[in-house]
Amino acid sequence: IKKIGVLTSGGDAPGMNAAIRAVIRAALAKGIEVYGIHDGYLGLHRDRIEKLDRRSVSDIINRGGTMLGSARFPAFKEESVRREAIANLNKHGIEALVVIGGDGSYMGAKKLTEMGYPCIGLPGTIDNDIAGTDFTIGFDTALNVVMEAIDRLRDTSTSHKRISVVEVMGRHCGDLAMAAAVAGGAEFVIVPEKGFKKEELLAQIDEGIASGKRHAIITICEHVTDVNALANLIELHTGLETRATILGHIQRGGSPTARDRILASRMGAYAVDLLIDGQGGRCVGLLKNELIHHDIIDCIENMKRPFNEELFNLTKTLF
Ligand code: ATP
C-alpha cells in the first residue's frame, strides 16, 4: 500500500486532530503517502483532497475541532454518489481510507469497503455511544468540560440554596451524564438507559433537603425530557429556585485532554498498521486499555454498549 486518505465525518470531537496527526505521521514513517480529505464524505465527493506531509499537522495536537473540517452529507447513502467519490480517490491513486467519526460515518466506511475500497473506522465522538470500545475520542475532554461547569454551578447553587438541572450531551447514551455526575458530585443522574420517575426524583430531592443539603445538582442526558419543564416542576414542588442549564456545544470544544490525545494517537497509528496488514471494513476500539478491532457492521448492528451499572449505582451510594 502506497497512498492512503484520512477524513473526519459527523459531529466533531476534541482529539480528532491528534488522530489525523497520528495517521499521517505513522503512515509516513512506513513510507506511505497520506491525503487529507476536507469536509468528510462531502469533500470526498467534491474532490476536496490534498496531499499532506509531516508539517501539515504541526501544532494541531492541542487543538479542538478538526483541521480537515467535517460535514453531514446524507447523499452519501446513494451508491451512485459513492461511486463518484471512489473515482476521485482513484484519480489520486489513494488505495485506502481512515474514517474518524460516529456510527453514521462507520456506515459510509463499511459501504465503501463493500465496493472494494478498504476503510478503517476510528470512534470520534464525545457521546461515547459506539459499541466495541470502552472510550471514544473526545469523551474525556467533554467530561472535563461538563465537570468544570458543574463545579461552577455548585458554587452559585450552594450560595443561593438553588437547585440546578444540568443537561449534557450523549444522544442516547448516558455515559457522559453518569461520569459527570460522579466527577462533579451531583446528587442525581438521569440517563436514557434507566429512564426516571418524577415522583421518585422529587422524593429524593425532598430527602436531600431534609437532611440539610444546601443544593441539589441533577445531571441529565439530552433527549430524555424537557429540562426547563423539569426545573419548573421541581421549583413548584420544593419552593426552591430551580434553574436548568443546557450546556450544548461548549461540550464539543476546547483543547483535548491528555487522555484523549493519547487515545487518538494510539488509534491513529493502529489504523495504519491495520491497513498495511491488508484489513478493511474494521473499526478500532479500546478494551481494558488494549487496542482491538471489530467488523464495522458487527459493531453497528450486533454489538451493544454495556451499560455501566457500577457507575450508575455509585451516584446513588454517594448521594
Ligand atoms: P455523530 O455521532 O457525531 O453524529 P456520525 O458519524 O454518527 O457522528 P452522521 O451524520 O450520522 O454522524 O454520519 C456522518 C456522515 O456519514 C453522513 O452525513 C453521511 O455522509 C455518512 N453516512 C451516514 N449514514 C450512512 C449510510 N447508511 N451509508 C453511507 N453513508 C452514510
PDB file of N, CA, C and O in Angstrom, residues 4-48:
ATOM      1  N   ILE A   4      -2.691   6.485   1.250  1.00  0.00           N
ATOM      2  CA  ILE A   4      -3.956   6.373   1.972  1.00  0.00           C
ATOM      3  C   ILE A   4      -4.557   7.769   2.183  1.00  0.00           C
ATOM      4  O   ILE A   4      -3.857   8.775   2.039  1.00  0.00           O
ATOM      5  N   GLY A   5      -5.834   7.792   2.510  1.00  0.00           N
ATOM      6  CA  GLY A   5      -6.509   9.062   2.791  1.00  0.00           C
ATOM      7  C   GLY A   5      -7.050   9.052   4.206  1.00  0.00           C
ATOM      8  O   GLY A   5      -7.217   7.995   4.822  1.00  0.00           O
ATOM      9  N   VAL A   6      -7.318  10.235   4.721  1.00  0.00           N
ATOM     10  CA  VAL A   6      -7.927  10.334   6.056  1.00  0.00           C
ATOM     11  C   VAL A   6      -9.004  11.425   6.010  1.00  0.00           C
ATOM     12  O   VAL A   6      -8.826  12.461   5.368  1.00  0.00           O
ATOM     13  N   LEU A   7     -10.144  11.151   6.661  1.00  0.00           N
ATOM     14  CA  LEU A   7     -11.195  12.171   6.751  1.00  0.00           C
ATOM     15  C   LEU A   7     -11.881  12.109   8.108  1.00  0.00           C
ATOM     16  O   LEU A   7     -11.850  11.082   8.791  1.00  0.00           O
ATOM     17  N   THR A   8     -12.502  13.227   8.478  1.00  0.00           N
ATOM     18  CA  THR A   8     -13.317  13.277   9.702  1.00  0.00           C
ATOM     19  C   THR A   8     -14.748  13.556   9.282  1.00  0.00           C
ATOM     20  O   THR A   8     -14.993  14.327   8.349  1.00  0.00           O
ATOM     21  N   SER A   9     -15.696  12.899   9.949  1.00  0.00           N
ATOM     22  CA  SER A   9     -17.090  12.951   9.494  1.00  0.00           C
ATOM     23  C   SER A   9     -18.036  12.995  10.678  1.00  0.00           C
ATOM     24  O   SER A   9     -17.687  12.576  11.776  1.00  0.00           O
ATOM     25  N   GLY A  10     -19.250  13.487  10.457  1.00  0.00           N
ATOM     26  CA  GLY A  10     -20.232  13.588  11.546  1.00  0.00           C
ATOM     27  C   GLY A  10     -19.861  14.719  12.482  1.00  0.00           C
ATOM     28  O   GLY A  10     -19.165  15.669  12.102  1.00  0.00           O
ATOM     29  N   GLY A  11     -20.321  14.649  13.725  1.00  0.00           N
ATOM     30  CA  GLY A  11     -20.018  15.711  14.692  1.00  0.00           C
ATOM     31  C   GLY A  11     -18.534  15.733  15.030  1.00  0.00           C
ATOM     32  O   GLY A  11     -17.911  14.687  15.133  1.00  0.00           O
ATOM     33  N   ASP A  12     -17.972  16.928  15.198  1.00  0.00           N
ATOM     34  CA  ASP A  12     -16.547  16.992  15.542  1.00  0.00           C
ATOM     35  C   ASP A  12     -16.346  16.634  17.011  1.00  0.00           C
ATOM     36  O   ASP A  12     -17.290  16.673  17.803  1.00  0.00           O
ATOM     37  N   ALA A  13     -15.129  16.275  17.347  1.00  0.00           N
ATOM     38  CA  ALA A  13     -14.815  15.923  18.734  1.00  0.00           C
ATOM     39  C   ALA A  13     -13.364  16.278  19.017  1.00  0.00           C
ATOM     40  O   ALA A  13     -12.509  16.102  18.140  1.00  0.00           O
ATOM     41  N   PRO A  14     -13.083  16.780  20.232  1.00  0.00           N
ATOM     42  CA  PRO A  14     -11.698  17.102  20.562  1.00  0.00           C
ATOM     43  C   PRO A  14     -10.852  15.826  20.532  1.00  0.00           C
ATOM     44  O   PRO A  14     -11.274  14.797  21.053  1.00  0.00           O
ATOM     45  N   GLY A  15      -9.704  15.910  19.906  1.00  0.00           N
ATOM     46  CA  GLY A  15      -8.854  14.720  19.764  1.00  0.00           C
ATOM     47  C   GLY A  15      -8.827  14.221  18.331  1.00  0.00           C
ATOM     48  O   GLY A  15      -7.957  13.434  17.944  1.00  0.00           O
ATOM     49  N   MET A  16      -9.779  14.709  17.517  1.00  0.00           N
ATOM     50  CA  MET A  16      -9.756  14.303  16.105  1.00  0.00           C
ATOM     51  C   MET A  16      -8.445  14.744  15.450  1.00  0.00           C
ATOM     52  O   MET A  16      -7.866  14.019  14.648  1.00  0.00           O
ATOM     53  N   ASN A  17      -7.982  15.934  15.803  1.00  0.00           N
ATOM     54  CA  ASN A  17      -6.721  16.410  15.212  1.00  0.00           C
ATOM     55  C   ASN A  17      -5.546  15.522  15.603  1.00  0.00           C
ATOM     56  O   ASN A  17      -4.673  15.237  14.781  1.00  0.00           O
ATOM     57  N   ALA A  18      -5.547  15.078  16.842  1.00  0.00           N
ATOM     58  CA  ALA A  18      -4.455  14.194  17.283  1.00  0.00           C
ATOM     59  C   ALA A  18      -4.500  12.881  16.499  1.00  0.00           C
ATOM     60  O   ALA A  18      -3.457  12.293  16.174  1.00  0.00           O
ATOM     61  N   ALA A  19      -5.715  12.426  16.168  1.00  0.00           N
ATOM     62  CA  ALA A  19      -5.857  11.191  15.384  1.00  0.00           C
ATOM     63  C   ALA A  19      -5.360  11.401  13.952  1.00  0.00           C
ATOM     64  O   ALA A  19      -4.654  10.553  13.400  1.00  0.00           O
ATOM     65  N   ILE A  20      -5.730  12.535  13.370  1.00  0.00           N
ATOM     66  CA  ILE A  20      -5.281  12.845  11.998  1.00  0.00           C
ATOM     67  C   ILE A  20      -3.752  12.879  11.966  1.00  0.00           C
ATOM     68  O   ILE A  20      -3.100  12.278  11.103  1.00  0.00           O
ATOM     69  N   ARG A  21      -3.190  13.567  12.940  1.00  0.00           N
ATOM     70  CA  ARG A  21      -1.734  13.687  13.019  1.00  0.00           C
ATOM     71  C   ARG A  21      -1.076  12.316  13.130  1.00  0.00           C
ATOM     72  O   ARG A  21      -0.071  12.030  12.466  1.00  0.00           O
ATOM     73  N   ALA A  22      -1.683  11.456  13.957  1.00  0.00           N
ATOM     74  CA  ALA A  22      -1.097  10.127  14.160  1.00  0.00           C
ATOM     75  C   ALA A  22      -1.161   9.309  12.869  1.00  0.00           C
ATOM     76  O   ALA A  22      -0.194   8.613  12.516  1.00  0.00           O
ATOM     77  N   VAL A  23      -2.289   9.399  12.173  1.00  0.00           N
ATOM     78  CA  VAL A  23      -2.419   8.651  10.908  1.00  0.00           C
ATOM     79  C   VAL A  23      -1.322   9.110   9.944  1.00  0.00           C
ATOM     80  O   VAL A  23      -0.620   8.296   9.332  1.00  0.00           O
ATOM     81  N   ILE A  24      -1.180  10.409   9.830  1.00  0.00           N
ATOM     82  CA  ILE A  24      -0.216  10.951   8.871  1.00  0.00           C
ATOM     83  C   ILE A  24       1.214  10.558   9.240  1.00  0.00           C
ATOM     84  O   ILE A  24       1.970  10.038   8.422  1.00  0.00           O
ATOM     85  N   ARG A  25       1.555  10.754  10.486  1.00  0.00           N
ATOM     86  CA  ARG A  25       2.957  10.507  10.852  1.00  0.00           C
ATOM     87  C   ARG A  25       3.280   9.026  10.892  1.00  0.00           C
ATOM     88  O   ARG A  25       4.388   8.614  10.520  1.00  0.00           O
ATOM     89  N   ALA A  26       2.318   8.203  11.327  1.00  0.00           N
ATOM     90  CA  ALA A  26       2.570   6.749  11.354  1.00  0.00           C
ATOM     91  C   ALA A  26       2.711   6.229   9.930  1.00  0.00           C
ATOM     92  O   ALA A  26       3.559   5.369   9.643  1.00  0.00           O
ATOM     93  N   ALA A  27       1.879   6.747   9.015  1.00  0.00           N
ATOM     94  CA  ALA A  27       1.954   6.298   7.619  1.00  0.00           C
ATOM     95  C   ALA A  27       3.280   6.734   6.991  1.00  0.00           C
ATOM     96  O   ALA A  27       3.980   5.919   6.359  1.00  0.00           O
ATOM     97  N   LEU A  28       3.631   7.991   7.172  1.00  0.00           N
ATOM     98  CA  LEU A  28       4.875   8.489   6.580  1.00  0.00           C
ATOM     99  C   LEU A  28       6.079   7.697   7.094  1.00  0.00           C
ATOM    100  O   LEU A  28       7.011   7.399   6.337  1.00  0.00           O
ATOM    101  N   ALA A  29       6.017   7.329   8.366  1.00  0.00           N
ATOM    102  CA  ALA A  29       7.128   6.552   8.944  1.00  0.00           C
ATOM    103  C   ALA A  29       7.269   5.190   8.264  1.00  0.00           C
ATOM    104  O   ALA A  29       8.342   4.599   8.270  1.00  0.00           O
ATOM    105  N   LYS A  30       6.174   4.721   7.665  1.00  0.00           N
ATOM    106  CA  LYS A  30       6.208   3.427   6.966  1.00  0.00           C
ATOM    107  C   LYS A  30       6.321   3.626   5.453  1.00  0.00           C
ATOM    108  O   LYS A  30       6.087   2.692   4.680  1.00  0.00           O
ATOM    109  N   GLY A  31       6.632   4.849   5.026  1.00  0.00           N
ATOM    110  CA  GLY A  31       6.817   5.114   3.596  1.00  0.00           C
ATOM    111  C   GLY A  31       5.519   5.226   2.805  1.00  0.00           C
ATOM    112  O   GLY A  31       5.506   5.061   1.586  1.00  0.00           O
ATOM    113  N   ILE A  32       4.418   5.512   3.497  1.00  0.00           N
ATOM    114  CA  ILE A  32       3.122   5.641   2.815  1.00  0.00           C
ATOM    115  C   ILE A  32       2.749   7.117   2.715  1.00  0.00           C
ATOM    116  O   ILE A  32       2.873   7.858   3.690  1.00  0.00           O
ATOM    117  N   GLU A  33       2.292   7.531   1.534  1.00  0.00           N
ATOM    118  CA  GLU A  33       1.833   8.915   1.372  1.00  0.00           C
ATOM    119  C   GLU A  33       0.419   9.060   1.930  1.00  0.00           C
ATOM    120  O   GLU A  33      -0.369   8.123   1.864  1.00  0.00           O
ATOM    121  N   VAL A  34       0.122  10.266   2.447  1.00  0.00           N
ATOM    122  CA  VAL A  34      -1.211  10.476   3.016  1.00  0.00           C
ATOM    123  C   VAL A  34      -1.893  11.695   2.395  1.00  0.00           C
ATOM    124  O   VAL A  34      -1.278  12.745   2.225  1.00  0.00           O
ATOM    125  N   TYR A  35      -3.183  11.529   2.107  1.00  0.00           N
ATOM    126  CA  TYR A  35      -4.005  12.611   1.581  1.00  0.00           C
ATOM    127  C   TYR A  35      -5.090  12.956   2.589  1.00  0.00           C
ATOM    128  O   TYR A  35      -5.722  12.062   3.150  1.00  0.00           O
ATOM    129  N   GLY A  36      -5.271  14.234   2.813  1.00  0.00           N
ATOM    130  CA  GLY A  36      -6.336  14.684   3.702  1.00  0.00           C
ATOM    131  C   GLY A  36      -7.559  15.017   2.860  1.00  0.00           C
ATOM    132  O   GLY A  36      -7.448  15.658   1.814  1.00  0.00           O
ATOM    133  N   ILE A  37      -8.718  14.550   3.298  1.00  0.00           N
ATOM    134  CA  ILE A  37      -9.964  14.864   2.597  1.00  0.00           C
ATOM    135  C   ILE A  37     -10.731  15.856   3.458  1.00  0.00           C
ATOM    136  O   ILE A  37     -11.016  15.579   4.626  1.00  0.00           O
ATOM    137  N   HIS A  38     -11.021  17.015   2.909  1.00  0.00           N
ATOM    138  CA  HIS A  38     -11.714  18.057   3.681  1.00  0.00           C
ATOM    139  C   HIS A  38     -13.215  17.812   3.704  1.00  0.00           C
ATOM    140  O   HIS A  38     -13.787  17.327   2.726  1.00  0.00           O
ATOM    141  N   ASP A  39     -13.847  18.157   4.829  1.00  0.00           N
ATOM    142  CA  ASP A  39     -15.311  18.126   4.951  1.00  0.00           C
ATOM    143  C   ASP A  39     -15.926  16.745   4.744  1.00  0.00           C
ATOM    144  O   ASP A  39     -16.965  16.603   4.078  1.00  0.00           O
ATOM    145  N   GLY A  40     -15.324  15.743   5.302  1.00  0.00           N
ATOM    146  CA  GLY A  40     -15.912  14.402   5.333  1.00  0.00           C
ATOM    147  C   GLY A  40     -16.248  13.835   3.963  1.00  0.00           C
ATOM    148  O   GLY A  40     -15.547  14.092   2.972  1.00  0.00           O
ATOM    149  N   TYR A  41     -17.368  13.102   3.932  1.00  0.00           N
ATOM    150  CA  TYR A  41     -17.764  12.450   2.672  1.00  0.00           C
ATOM    151  C   TYR A  41     -18.174  13.470   1.609  1.00  0.00           C
ATOM    152  O   TYR A  41     -18.073  13.203   0.417  1.00  0.00           O
ATOM    153  N   LEU A  42     -18.616  14.637   2.061  1.00  0.00           N
ATOM    154  CA  LEU A  42     -18.956  15.700   1.105  1.00  0.00           C
ATOM    155  C   LEU A  42     -17.708  16.076   0.301  1.00  0.00           C
ATOM    156  O   LEU A  42     -17.727  16.131  -0.928  1.00  0.00           O
ATOM    157  N   GLY A  43     -16.594  16.285   1.012  1.00  0.00           N
ATOM    158  CA  GLY A  43     -15.346  16.660   0.350  1.00  0.00           C
ATOM    159  C   GLY A  43     -14.789  15.538  -0.521  1.00  0.00           C
ATOM    160  O   GLY A  43     -14.128  15.789  -1.531  1.00  0.00           O
ATOM    161  N   LEU A  44     -15.081  14.317  -0.115  1.00  0.00           N
ATOM    162  CA  LEU A  44     -14.649  13.169  -0.910  1.00  0.00           C
ATOM    163  C   LEU A  44     -15.355  13.204  -2.254  1.00  0.00           C
ATOM    164  O   LEU A  44     -14.765  12.972  -3.310  1.00  0.00           O
ATOM    165  N   HIS A  45     -16.639  13.546  -2.194  1.00  0.00           N
ATOM    166  CA  HIS A  45     -17.436  13.606  -3.419  1.00  0.00           C
ATOM    167  C   HIS A  45     -17.070  14.823  -4.268  1.00  0.00           C
ATOM    168  O   HIS A  45     -17.085  14.769  -5.499  1.00  0.00           O
ATOM    169  N   ARG A  46     -16.705  15.925  -3.597  1.00  0.00           N
ATOM    170  CA  ARG A  46     -16.378  17.156  -4.337  1.00  0.00           C
ATOM    171  C   ARG A  46     -14.886  17.261  -4.647  1.00  0.00           C
ATOM    172  O   ARG A  46     -14.419  18.296  -5.084  1.00  0.00           O
ATOM    173  N   ASP A  47     -14.150  16.211  -4.351  1.00  0.00           N
ATOM    174  CA  ASP A  47     -12.706  16.163  -4.642  1.00  0.00           C
ATOM    175  C   ASP A  47     -11.914  17.236  -3.882  1.00  0.00           C
ATOM    176  O   ASP A  47     -10.978  17.842  -4.418  1.00  0.00           O
ATOM    177  N   ARG A  48     -12.295  17.471  -2.621  1.00  0.00           N
ATOM    178  CA  ARG A  48     -11.503  18.400  -1.795  1.00  0.00           C
ATOM    179  C   ARG A  48     -10.400  17.601  -1.116  1.00  0.00           C
ATOM    180  O   ARG A  48     -10.465  17.304   0.089  1.00  0.00           O
TER     181      ARG A  48
END
